[in-house]
XYZ file of C-alpha atoms in Angstrom:
673
model
C 0.000 0.000 0.000
C 2.856 2.369 0.804
C 4.210 1.929 -2.698
C 1.024 3.246 -4.317
C 0.806 6.052 -1.772
C 4.374 7.212 -2.473
C 3.894 6.988 -6.268
C 0.896 9.354 -6.172
C 2.601 11.607 -3.640
C 5.664 12.031 -5.837
C 3.459 12.701 -8.867
C 1.554 15.424 -7.034
C 4.502 17.112 -5.347
C 7.408 16.818 -7.791
C 7.387 19.330 -10.666
C 10.245 17.489 -12.406
C 8.015 14.419 -12.758
C 5.451 16.474 -14.671
C 8.201 17.586 -17.023
C 8.651 13.896 -17.859
C 4.878 13.495 -18.289
C 4.813 16.451 -20.706
C 7.742 14.990 -22.664
C 5.931 11.653 -23.032
C 2.677 13.415 -23.960
C 4.401 15.438 -26.708
C 6.020 12.324 -28.166
C 2.709 10.450 -28.105
C 1.006 13.486 -29.664
C 3.499 13.516 -32.562
C 3.067 9.797 -33.193
C -0.749 9.968 -33.084
C -0.918 12.873 -35.547
C 1.673 11.505 -37.979
C 0.271 7.950 -38.006
C -3.335 9.190 -38.324
C -2.521 11.428 -41.293
C -0.516 8.714 -43.066
C -3.261 6.151 -42.362
C -5.743 8.634 -43.795
C -3.704 8.878 -46.995
C -3.440 5.090 -47.311
C -7.161 4.647 -46.633
C -8.092 7.306 -49.212
C -5.956 5.683 -51.886
C -7.212 2.185 -51.064
C -10.879 3.204 -51.075
C -10.425 5.155 -54.307
C -8.604 2.271 -56.012
C -11.218 -0.240 -54.879
C -13.956 2.136 -55.973
C -12.453 2.331 -59.447
C -11.706 -1.358 -60.081
C -14.016 -3.301 -57.782
C -12.618 -6.147 -55.677
C -11.172 -8.391 -58.392
C -10.078 -7.482 -61.926
C -9.970 -9.934 -64.853
C -8.131 -8.902 -68.023
C -6.671 -10.385 -71.172
C -3.194 -8.856 -70.644
C -3.370 -7.037 -74.004
C -5.134 -4.168 -75.777
C -6.736 -6.752 -78.067
C -9.274 -7.591 -75.379
C -10.976 -10.483 -73.623
C -13.671 -12.437 -75.582
C -16.840 -14.096 -74.294
C -16.992 -11.779 -71.313
C -20.759 -12.162 -70.789
C -20.387 -15.957 -70.804
C -17.500 -15.719 -68.332
C -19.513 -13.424 -66.034
C -22.466 -15.824 -66.117
C -20.171 -18.777 -65.291
C -18.538 -16.893 -62.415
C -21.940 -16.124 -60.899
C -23.068 -19.718 -61.372
C -20.012 -21.336 -59.768
C -19.355 -18.744 -57.041
C -22.806 -17.644 -55.814
C -21.657 -17.397 -52.178
C -18.502 -15.440 -53.015
C -19.327 -13.137 -55.942
C -22.099 -10.539 -55.822
C -21.867 -9.055 -59.329
C -19.526 -8.409 -62.281
C -19.377 -5.994 -65.211
C -17.198 -5.517 -68.340
C -14.931 -2.507 -68.657
C -13.061 -1.138 -71.703
C -9.947 0.995 -71.351
C -8.181 2.729 -74.237
C -6.406 6.022 -74.962
C -7.029 9.073 -77.095
C -6.966 12.833 -77.551
C -9.550 15.183 -76.044
C -10.503 18.561 -77.506
C -12.698 21.076 -75.698
C -14.140 23.457 -78.319
C -16.052 25.458 -75.714
C -12.661 26.692 -74.423
C -10.814 27.200 -77.688
C -10.107 25.446 -80.976
C -6.581 24.594 -79.766
C -7.569 22.982 -76.450
C -6.142 19.429 -76.638
C -4.905 16.875 -74.113
C -4.234 13.146 -73.974
C -6.695 11.077 -71.921
C -7.570 7.500 -71.115
C -11.066 6.550 -72.234
C -13.109 4.027 -70.267
C -16.245 2.250 -71.436
C -18.690 1.337 -68.649
C -22.212 0.008 -68.301
C -24.366 2.256 -66.160
C -25.930 1.672 -63.709
C -24.365 -1.794 -63.642
C -20.884 -0.421 -62.956
C -22.108 1.379 -59.827
C -23.054 -1.982 -58.284
C -19.483 -3.202 -58.734
C -17.659 -0.178 -57.373
C -18.162 3.173 -55.650
C -18.255 4.954 -59.011
C -21.808 6.220 -58.493
C -20.924 7.878 -55.180
C -18.292 9.991 -56.918
C -20.660 11.471 -59.513
C -21.292 15.192 -59.091
C -24.762 15.451 -60.601
C -26.089 11.915 -60.063
C -24.422 11.024 -56.768
C -27.829 11.089 -55.048
C -29.500 8.916 -57.721
C -29.721 5.159 -57.071
C -29.486 4.248 -60.758
C -27.202 6.770 -62.533
C -27.248 6.590 -66.334
C -25.992 8.416 -69.404
C -29.553 9.755 -69.807
C -30.440 11.357 -66.444
C -33.379 13.773 -66.059
C -32.121 17.145 -67.307
C -34.207 18.934 -64.690
C -32.124 17.227 -62.004
C -28.923 18.462 -63.671
C -30.340 21.971 -63.971
C -31.012 22.122 -60.225
C -27.367 21.291 -59.519
C -26.051 23.765 -62.092
C -28.202 26.574 -60.693
C -26.770 25.879 -57.244
C -23.289 26.158 -58.769
C -24.218 29.475 -60.375
C -25.314 30.804 -57.002
C -22.074 29.538 -55.436
C -19.932 31.195 -58.119
C -21.662 34.551 -57.623
C -21.233 34.248 -53.868
C -17.536 33.435 -54.244
C -17.080 36.472 -56.509
C -18.716 38.720 -53.942
C -16.591 37.169 -51.166
C -13.382 37.790 -53.133
C -14.426 41.380 -53.813
C -15.272 41.897 -50.141
C -12.122 40.224 -48.787
C -9.863 42.224 -51.103
C -11.599 45.526 -50.325
C -12.721 45.711 -53.943
C -16.110 47.344 -53.439
C -14.711 50.585 -52.017
C -11.992 50.671 -54.673
C -14.558 50.287 -57.449
C -16.927 52.854 -56.009
C -14.214 55.473 -55.583
C -12.142 54.742 -58.682
C -14.836 55.528 -61.231
C -15.021 59.122 -60.006
C -11.371 59.617 -60.984
C -11.892 58.468 -64.578
C -11.819 60.977 -67.472
C -15.288 62.447 -68.223
C -16.046 60.260 -71.288
C -15.329 57.074 -69.380
C -17.022 58.312 -66.228
C -20.216 59.120 -68.146
C -20.323 55.527 -69.338
C -20.574 54.252 -65.754
C -22.426 57.104 -64.083
C -25.936 55.898 -64.733
C -24.968 52.372 -63.765
C -23.619 53.414 -60.371
C -26.755 55.425 -59.800
C -28.852 52.303 -60.341
C -26.890 50.119 -57.918
C -28.213 49.578 -54.408
C -26.532 48.011 -51.333
C -29.431 45.582 -50.999
C -29.112 44.236 -54.529
C -26.363 41.571 -54.849
C -23.996 43.449 -52.536
C -24.253 46.709 -54.556
C -23.237 45.070 -57.825
C -26.361 43.202 -58.895
C -27.184 45.190 -62.036
C -25.063 46.425 -64.924
C -24.678 49.281 -67.340
C -27.950 50.634 -68.647
C -26.156 52.041 -71.663
C -25.048 48.613 -72.887
C -26.832 47.148 -75.962
C -29.951 45.183 -74.976
C -28.477 41.773 -75.883
C -25.354 42.473 -73.810
C -27.427 43.823 -70.950
C -29.642 40.730 -70.950
C -26.593 38.427 -70.791
C -24.997 40.265 -67.880
C -27.890 41.581 -65.825
C -27.876 40.254 -62.299
C -24.690 38.220 -62.774
C -22.442 39.276 -59.950
C -19.317 37.343 -60.961
C -19.390 38.779 -64.477
C -20.174 42.328 -63.366
C -17.507 42.408 -60.681
C -14.777 41.201 -62.989
C -15.903 43.412 -65.894
C -15.812 46.569 -63.782
C -12.613 45.577 -62.045
C -10.748 44.674 -65.243
C -11.887 47.955 -66.815
C -10.422 49.946 -63.934
C -7.323 47.711 -63.858
C -5.163 46.365 -61.024
C -1.599 45.057 -60.814
C -2.508 42.655 -57.986
C -2.621 39.049 -59.366
C -4.093 37.788 -56.083
C -7.246 39.690 -56.991
C -7.149 39.569 -60.787
C -6.608 35.815 -61.245
C -9.412 34.591 -58.911
C -11.850 37.087 -60.403
C -10.887 36.155 -63.957
C -11.455 32.467 -63.176
C -14.817 33.198 -61.558
C -15.764 35.390 -64.504
C -15.043 32.540 -66.945
C -16.852 30.011 -64.745
C -19.913 32.281 -64.496
C -20.219 32.496 -68.276
C -19.662 28.743 -68.740
C -22.152 27.733 -66.065
C -24.854 29.916 -67.557
C -24.092 28.460 -70.970
C -24.573 24.993 -69.453
C -27.910 26.097 -67.992
C -29.054 27.532 -71.331
C -28.037 24.402 -73.270
C -29.889 22.037 -70.906
C -33.016 24.215 -70.941
C -32.917 24.121 -74.729
C -32.338 20.334 -74.859
C -34.891 19.296 -72.224
C -37.971 19.144 -74.527
C -36.157 16.757 -76.893
C -34.700 14.358 -74.327
C -37.386 11.668 -74.408
C -37.660 11.707 -78.218
C -33.878 11.370 -78.634
C -33.716 8.411 -76.248
C -36.623 6.675 -78.003
C -35.136 7.113 -81.492
C -31.784 5.785 -80.330
C -33.548 2.796 -78.766
C -35.333 2.087 -82.053
C -32.039 2.261 -83.987
C -30.324 -0.173 -81.617
C -33.337 -2.473 -81.702
C -33.347 -2.473 -85.511
C -29.642 -3.348 -85.591
C -30.142 -6.139 -83.053
C -33.166 -7.533 -84.966
C -31.376 -7.365 -88.314
C -33.999 -4.994 -89.761
C -31.750 -1.914 -89.953
C -31.127 -2.389 -93.704
C -34.766 -2.882 -94.598
C -36.395 -0.113 -96.663
C -38.019 2.648 -94.710
C -41.768 2.763 -95.125
C -42.869 5.034 -97.991
C -39.447 6.671 -98.351
C -37.615 6.478 -101.679
C -35.745 9.023 -103.785
C -34.392 8.992 -107.316
C -30.868 9.701 -108.472
C -28.818 9.272 -111.639
C -28.421 5.549 -111.036
C -32.101 4.930 -110.593
C -34.241 4.509 -107.528
C -32.469 4.447 -104.115
C -34.471 3.239 -101.143
C -33.649 4.748 -97.773
C -33.029 2.137 -95.081
C -34.862 2.019 -91.793
C -31.665 2.900 -89.905
C -30.951 5.880 -92.182
C -34.466 7.232 -91.738
C -34.262 6.953 -87.944
C -30.819 8.540 -87.856
C -32.039 11.474 -89.941
C -34.776 12.120 -87.404
C -32.279 11.794 -84.553
C -29.809 14.182 -86.207
C -32.541 16.798 -86.658
C -33.393 16.567 -82.971
C -29.765 16.821 -81.851
C -29.281 19.917 -84.027
C -32.400 21.516 -82.575
C -31.223 20.710 -79.034
C -27.648 21.856 -79.667
C -25.737 25.074 -79.170
C -23.832 27.346 -81.539
C -21.936 29.229 -78.855
C -18.495 27.733 -79.372
C -15.132 28.873 -80.668
C -15.062 29.662 -84.380
C -18.881 29.805 -84.615
C -18.974 26.000 -84.830
C -22.293 24.435 -83.895
C -22.333 21.234 -81.839
C -25.531 19.245 -81.326
C -26.729 17.973 -77.958
C -25.901 14.302 -78.382
C -28.260 11.376 -77.618
C -27.520 9.025 -74.668
C -25.166 6.808 -76.702
C -22.946 9.807 -77.448
C -22.603 11.207 -73.944
C -19.601 11.277 -71.637
C -18.705 11.512 -67.977
C -15.437 13.377 -67.414
C -13.018 13.101 -64.526
C -13.158 15.905 -61.969
C -9.644 17.203 -62.491
C -9.218 17.445 -66.249
C -7.049 20.531 -66.821
C -9.178 23.586 -67.541
C -12.474 21.926 -66.553
C -12.336 23.149 -62.933
C -10.291 25.406 -60.723
C -9.935 25.481 -56.959
C -10.110 28.508 -54.706
C -7.675 29.055 -51.846
C -9.988 27.259 -49.405
C -10.343 24.260 -51.737
C -13.795 25.028 -53.154
C -14.202 23.446 -56.594
C -15.597 25.792 -59.257
C -16.795 24.147 -62.487
C -15.666 25.621 -65.796
C -17.381 22.881 -67.829
C -20.114 20.350 -67.280
C -23.398 18.935 -68.566
C -24.315 20.334 -71.967
C -20.775 21.137 -73.084
C -19.360 19.081 -75.952
C -15.962 17.412 -76.237
C -14.271 15.830 -79.254
C -12.444 12.518 -78.778
C -9.888 11.134 -81.237
C -8.488 7.626 -80.821
C -6.850 4.734 -82.615
C -9.096 1.632 -82.553
C -6.750 -0.705 -80.676
C -9.342 -3.462 -80.860
C -8.290 -4.241 -84.437
C -5.959 -7.203 -84.790
C -3.693 -5.157 -87.023
C -3.268 -1.392 -86.750
C -1.635 -1.156 -90.184
C -3.515 1.411 -92.238
C -6.010 1.974 -89.412
C -7.593 5.415 -89.545
C -8.128 7.636 -86.521
C -11.682 7.740 -85.203
C -12.985 11.205 -84.267
C -16.361 11.789 -82.661
C -18.306 14.393 -80.669
C -19.750 13.668 -77.200
C -21.860 15.749 -74.823
C -20.766 15.895 -71.176
C -23.531 14.643 -68.901
C -21.732 14.315 -65.527
C -18.331 14.297 -63.845
C -16.667 11.612 -61.755
C -14.372 11.806 -58.777
C -12.285 8.927 -57.421
C -9.842 11.013 -55.307
C -6.955 9.503 -57.297
C -5.480 12.504 -59.127
C -3.885 10.368 -61.880
C -7.358 9.029 -62.712
C -9.462 12.146 -62.233
C -7.088 14.337 -64.235
C -7.074 12.275 -67.441
C -10.084 9.945 -67.695
C -13.261 10.171 -69.763
C -16.066 7.596 -69.396
C -18.310 6.573 -72.317
C -21.164 4.055 -72.664
C -19.671 0.571 -72.958
C -21.337 -0.357 -76.270
C -20.354 2.989 -77.832
C -16.670 2.654 -77.000
C -16.725 -1.019 -77.947
C -17.928 -0.079 -81.425
C -15.520 2.860 -81.849
C -12.571 0.795 -80.632
C -13.434 -2.021 -83.065
C -14.046 -4.500 -80.243
C -17.564 -5.446 -81.284
C -18.456 -8.743 -82.961
C -17.055 -9.170 -86.490
C -19.249 -10.995 -89.008
C -17.914 -13.149 -91.836
C -19.352 -11.711 -95.054
C -19.502 -15.109 -96.751
C -21.058 -17.217 -94.031
C -22.866 -14.512 -92.058
C -21.533 -16.021 -88.831
C -19.512 -14.339 -86.100
C -15.867 -14.592 -87.144
C -14.579 -12.841 -84.060
C -16.563 -12.417 -80.822
C -17.077 -9.091 -79.045
C -14.358 -8.273 -76.538
C -13.712 -6.165 -73.454
C -10.528 -4.918 -71.812
C -11.395 -6.064 -68.293
C -14.096 -7.569 -66.100
C -14.604 -5.995 -62.682
C -15.931 -8.281 -59.961
C -17.470 -7.453 -56.600
C -16.964 -9.972 -53.786
C -19.818 -10.490 -51.342
C -19.068 -8.433 -48.191
C -20.310 -11.237 -45.915
C -17.783 -13.671 -47.375
C -14.896 -11.175 -47.136
C -15.798 -10.248 -43.548
C -16.104 -13.878 -42.471
C -12.670 -14.642 -43.900
C -11.197 -11.572 -42.187
C -12.686 -12.600 -38.828
C -11.332 -16.123 -39.241
C -7.832 -14.819 -39.894
C -7.979 -12.411 -36.953
C -8.611 -15.120 -34.359
C -6.009 -15.392 -31.633
C -5.248 -19.043 -32.420
C -4.395 -18.124 -36.014
C -2.225 -15.233 -34.908
C -0.336 -17.482 -32.500
C 0.231 -20.050 -35.246
C -1.927 -22.695 -33.599
C -4.163 -22.855 -36.687
C -3.255 -22.289 -40.338
C -4.072 -18.880 -41.764
C -6.721 -18.969 -44.496
C -6.131 -17.331 -47.850
C -7.280 -13.734 -48.191
C -10.867 -13.590 -49.523
C -10.024 -11.492 -52.594
C -7.045 -13.650 -53.493
C -9.175 -16.774 -53.152
C -11.881 -15.380 -55.440
C -9.221 -14.281 -57.945
C -7.808 -17.823 -57.976
C -11.298 -19.284 -58.467
C -11.998 -16.903 -61.369
C -8.644 -17.777 -62.920
C -9.655 -21.447 -62.799
C -13.107 -20.741 -64.284
C -11.528 -18.678 -67.048
C -9.159 -21.478 -67.985
C -12.077 -23.952 -68.062
C -14.000 -21.647 -70.404
C -10.926 -21.129 -72.562
C -10.488 -24.906 -72.952
C -14.164 -25.421 -73.805
C -14.385 -26.401 -77.524
C -17.227 -23.912 -78.029
C -15.013 -20.970 -77.062
C -11.471 -22.175 -77.766
C -11.236 -20.479 -81.182
C -12.260 -17.094 -79.781
C -9.700 -17.360 -76.957
C -6.835 -18.224 -79.326
C -3.822 -16.077 -78.501
C -5.528 -14.540 -75.442
C -4.138 -14.818 -71.938
C -6.416 -14.456 -68.945
C -5.355 -13.022 -65.598
C -7.406 -12.431 -62.439
C -6.023 -10.395 -59.542
C -7.338 -8.419 -56.583
C -7.428 -4.623 -56.632
C -4.821 -4.684 -53.848
C -2.452 -6.648 -56.063
C -2.965 -4.230 -58.955
C -2.342 -1.202 -56.752
C 0.450 -2.719 -54.672
C 3.070 -0.320 -56.022
C 1.116 2.847 -55.239
C -0.240 1.679 -51.874
C 3.087 0.042 -50.996
C 4.964 3.292 -51.528
C 2.658 5.179 -49.171
C 2.815 2.403 -46.568
C 6.623 2.455 -46.784
C 6.563 6.200 -46.199
C 4.245 5.643 -43.237
C 6.652 3.093 -41.760
C 9.571 5.473 -42.261
C 7.694 8.316 -40.552
C 6.794 6.061 -37.598
C 10.410 4.911 -37.210
C 11.631 8.482 -37.427
C 9.257 9.749 -34.751
C 9.917 6.673 -32.601
C 13.643 7.502 -32.645
C 12.856 11.109 -31.762
C 10.569 9.892 -28.981
C 13.438 7.909 -27.449
C 14.549 11.259 -26.060
C 11.678 10.879 -23.582
C 13.316 7.728 -22.191
C 16.557 9.631 -21.598
C 14.665 12.538 -20.038
C 12.770 10.199 -17.693
C 16.065 8.558 -16.692
C 17.694 11.924 -15.868
C 14.662 13.190 -13.926
C 14.222 9.964 -11.974
C 17.927 9.747 -11.207
C 17.724 13.235 -9.704
C 14.622 12.237 -7.729
C 16.387 9.149 -6.370
C 19.277 11.316 -5.193
C 16.864 13.795 -3.593
C 14.900 11.030 -1.876
C 17.914 9.118 -0.512
C 16.880 9.676 3.123
C 13.293 8.603 2.340
C 14.683 5.407 0.840
C 16.779 4.843 3.936
C 13.753 5.288 6.229
C 11.671 2.871 4.149
C 14.383 0.190 4.187
C 15.079 0.683 7.887
C 11.358 0.121 8.593
C 11.497 -3.241 6.810
C 10.942 -2.251 3.201
C 12.564 -4.673 0.804
C 14.843 -3.772 -2.090
C 12.194 -5.034 -4.512
C 9.605 -2.857 -2.794
C 11.781 0.244 -3.154
C 12.460 -0.569 -6.817
C 8.754 -1.074 -7.466
C 8.025 2.425 -6.127
C 10.127 4.046 -8.833
C 9.100 1.561 -11.535
C 5.465 2.278 -10.712
C 6.331 5.972 -10.705
C 7.822 5.616 -14.201
C 4.918 3.502 -15.457
C 2.427 6.068 -14.140
C 4.391 8.832 -15.858
C 4.194 6.947 -19.159
C 0.478 6.158 -18.678
C -0.536 9.734 -17.851
C 1.641 11.069 -20.678
C 0.066 8.556 -23.067
C -3.472 9.524 -22.056
C -2.754 13.249 -22.402
C -0.910 12.761 -25.694
C -3.637 10.552 -27.187
C -6.410 12.950 -26.143
C -4.467 15.907 -27.509
C -3.561 14.104 -30.737
C -7.118 12.869 -31.262
C -8.529 16.378 -30.820
C -5.862 17.818 -33.129
C -6.599 15.248 -35.835
C -10.333 15.812 -35.420
C -9.920 19.555 -36.041
C -6.785 19.416 -38.206
C -8.416 21.107 -41.192
C -9.902 23.908 -39.090
C -6.513 24.440 -37.404
C -4.758 24.473 -40.785
C -7.219 27.036 -42.142
C -6.798 29.247 -39.066
C -2.993 29.175 -39.384
C -3.343 30.049 -43.067
C -5.664 32.978 -42.388
C -3.634 34.285 -39.466
C -0.068 33.782 -40.639
C -0.443 33.118 -44.369
C 1.281 29.720 -44.045
C -0.361 26.795 -45.890
C 1.016 23.276 -45.570
C -1.912 21.739 -47.482
C -2.585 23.542 -50.759
C -6.172 22.704 -51.730
C -5.693 24.240 -55.165
C -3.472 21.295 -56.141
C -4.615 18.265 -54.128
C -7.689 16.287 -55.190
C -8.702 15.775 -51.544
C -10.903 18.548 -50.174
C -9.445 18.031 -46.708
C -6.309 16.682 -45.097
C -7.112 12.958 -44.780
C -6.760 11.592 -41.263
C -7.899 8.321 -39.729
C -7.534 7.460 -36.045
C -7.078 3.714 -35.592
C -7.823 2.196 -32.165
C -5.155 -0.500 -32.492
C -2.523 2.121 -33.322
C -3.535 4.184 -30.274
C -3.268 1.094 -28.053
C 0.195 0.309 -29.433
C 1.337 3.890 -28.834
C -0.024 3.832 -25.256
C 1.745 0.545 -24.500
C 4.947 1.966 -25.987
C 4.674 5.082 -23.795
C 4.248 2.975 -20.645
C 7.231 0.804 -21.624
C 9.249 3.973 -22.258
C 8.388 5.176 -18.737
C 9.421 1.837 -17.253
C 12.694 1.765 -19.218
C 13.541 5.333 -18.225
C 12.967 4.594 -14.541
C 14.604 1.134 -14.526
C 18.190 2.183 -13.770
C 17.188 4.761 -11.082
C 14.968 2.060 -9.500
C 17.888 -0.405 -9.415
C 20.128 2.247 -7.885
C 17.482 2.993 -5.227
C 16.992 -0.708 -4.425
C 20.724 -1.226 -3.821
C 21.078 1.622 -1.329
C 22.133 0.634 2.181
C 19.846 2.013 4.952
C 22.734 3.333 7.091
C 24.417 5.192 4.248
C 21.082 6.457 2.981
C 20.169 7.920 6.385
C 23.589 9.608 6.691
C 23.306 11.073 3.139
C 23.620 14.863 3.044
């Protein structure tokens, strides 16, 4: 009992002991923050990678593609009903993207993915990353345009608010109001009536524009704060890029967003008709009636009578609708139609020029639904690329996708699976002589989702104590097991006489998403390990500090030690006093450090923003990173390990002083001065 009493007494009365507690707490704090941030990065990358690929990926190890993918998917579901939840084909190729709504010279290389919506959203987290359809259970390439318009109008409001905030933060309103008075009379007269019409209650004093502008210009700009602010400010001029650049970006975004709104309003009445005509065309092709003569439609030419086919007649109607729903407000006065569902695209949130980020990380859209892009690619699906011509086609943006992997979001465009399959020459090829399929349709990959119940059961089995102690064999990871099963099923299908010819020259490989991303995730995990080792070495200073402090305490308490031993206290009892003292120091330091680190991680983004606003120092630049916030993830097992390490550090630091105290002789200790 006296041991516990003396431990708490020393903790309460000795200031030097609290210095050791603070040292331990600071070390624990550093470890908690660094490990949590690195774990957050790893978790973000893992979730994003899994969301992109699904759990298991099957591919043909070549650009040529994997045949009989629907048959393989059906066989996987049949043989692995308890392990596999769903699967979907996926095409990946490469091309060149042009954005005519920016300029005629806007070009960049991209990877082009073909997906089946909404099927692909059941395989991965792709649907959750959609900007305009993230709240829709079944996202498609033909969403209700009214739903898109609601989102775009919210973005317009946000852009105007950001423009007003920039003007207010930079003191722009007063500068604009006073600067016009100093202009020469001809220029001042141009603005005089406008300033007279402005009111503080209307859009922060800049809600209307020049009354002397032509009616068409006035109609385009009236009530548009972002455009008005930048127009007035650029007219007056400023050498400050911190003001000019954000306003110029907001000005461009305001025009683009209103163009998007106008295009969708114009296209909305034609949406259902376009989808129905495209359905009829696809149905005619599937039924083999596409080449039949259109009813009551024939025209004469020099060679005689030419009968228009059913497909041609339907496509003419569809082209008229797309022209009527299109827009002519592009560079070079080029008109682009609003494309039907089969010619629509989802772009990655991060394509250069399509967005920009403000200082606080807010994403402002420069392009979106309604805007058209031009894609040019080489059809890699052909067996031979010799003499192959480039394929160039126009697509209308219908949504944007975010995976939080910058290398994906900054250069990926998603198209309907069947559309890209046809463009990339991966569709079925028919023998002209026999009319039979000479080469089956192909896909680049098959993405598979493993049943969560199966994966969780396998994880629980491998986490049992008996397995960890080596008393029972560890079971194979669930994803690796499913990948091995799919590899086996694929080889069985490949050896089946019905499919052997189509699989000729094709290799099949199945692997988990973790295996495919091992390089990227492994690099981050290696960095995490290095950071932990580094901070652990730094934290060893706490052990030295505890040793020095406890050695001083032992010297100061020599007479107390002598009294205890003279009253019958054993050497082990004396040693346990200081060991308990050291363990308590480590425990209290660990608790304080963990609580402090947890609170810091919880509010790390708010703290970072405050430091940036107060001192102008930004560690995390949201203009460049795809993550909106600093990722951080507090793991209970990591906290427990850190706490145990802190207690061990306290015990190690106090071990030598405790041994010294236990070996003191009572007589010498009592005579110590």
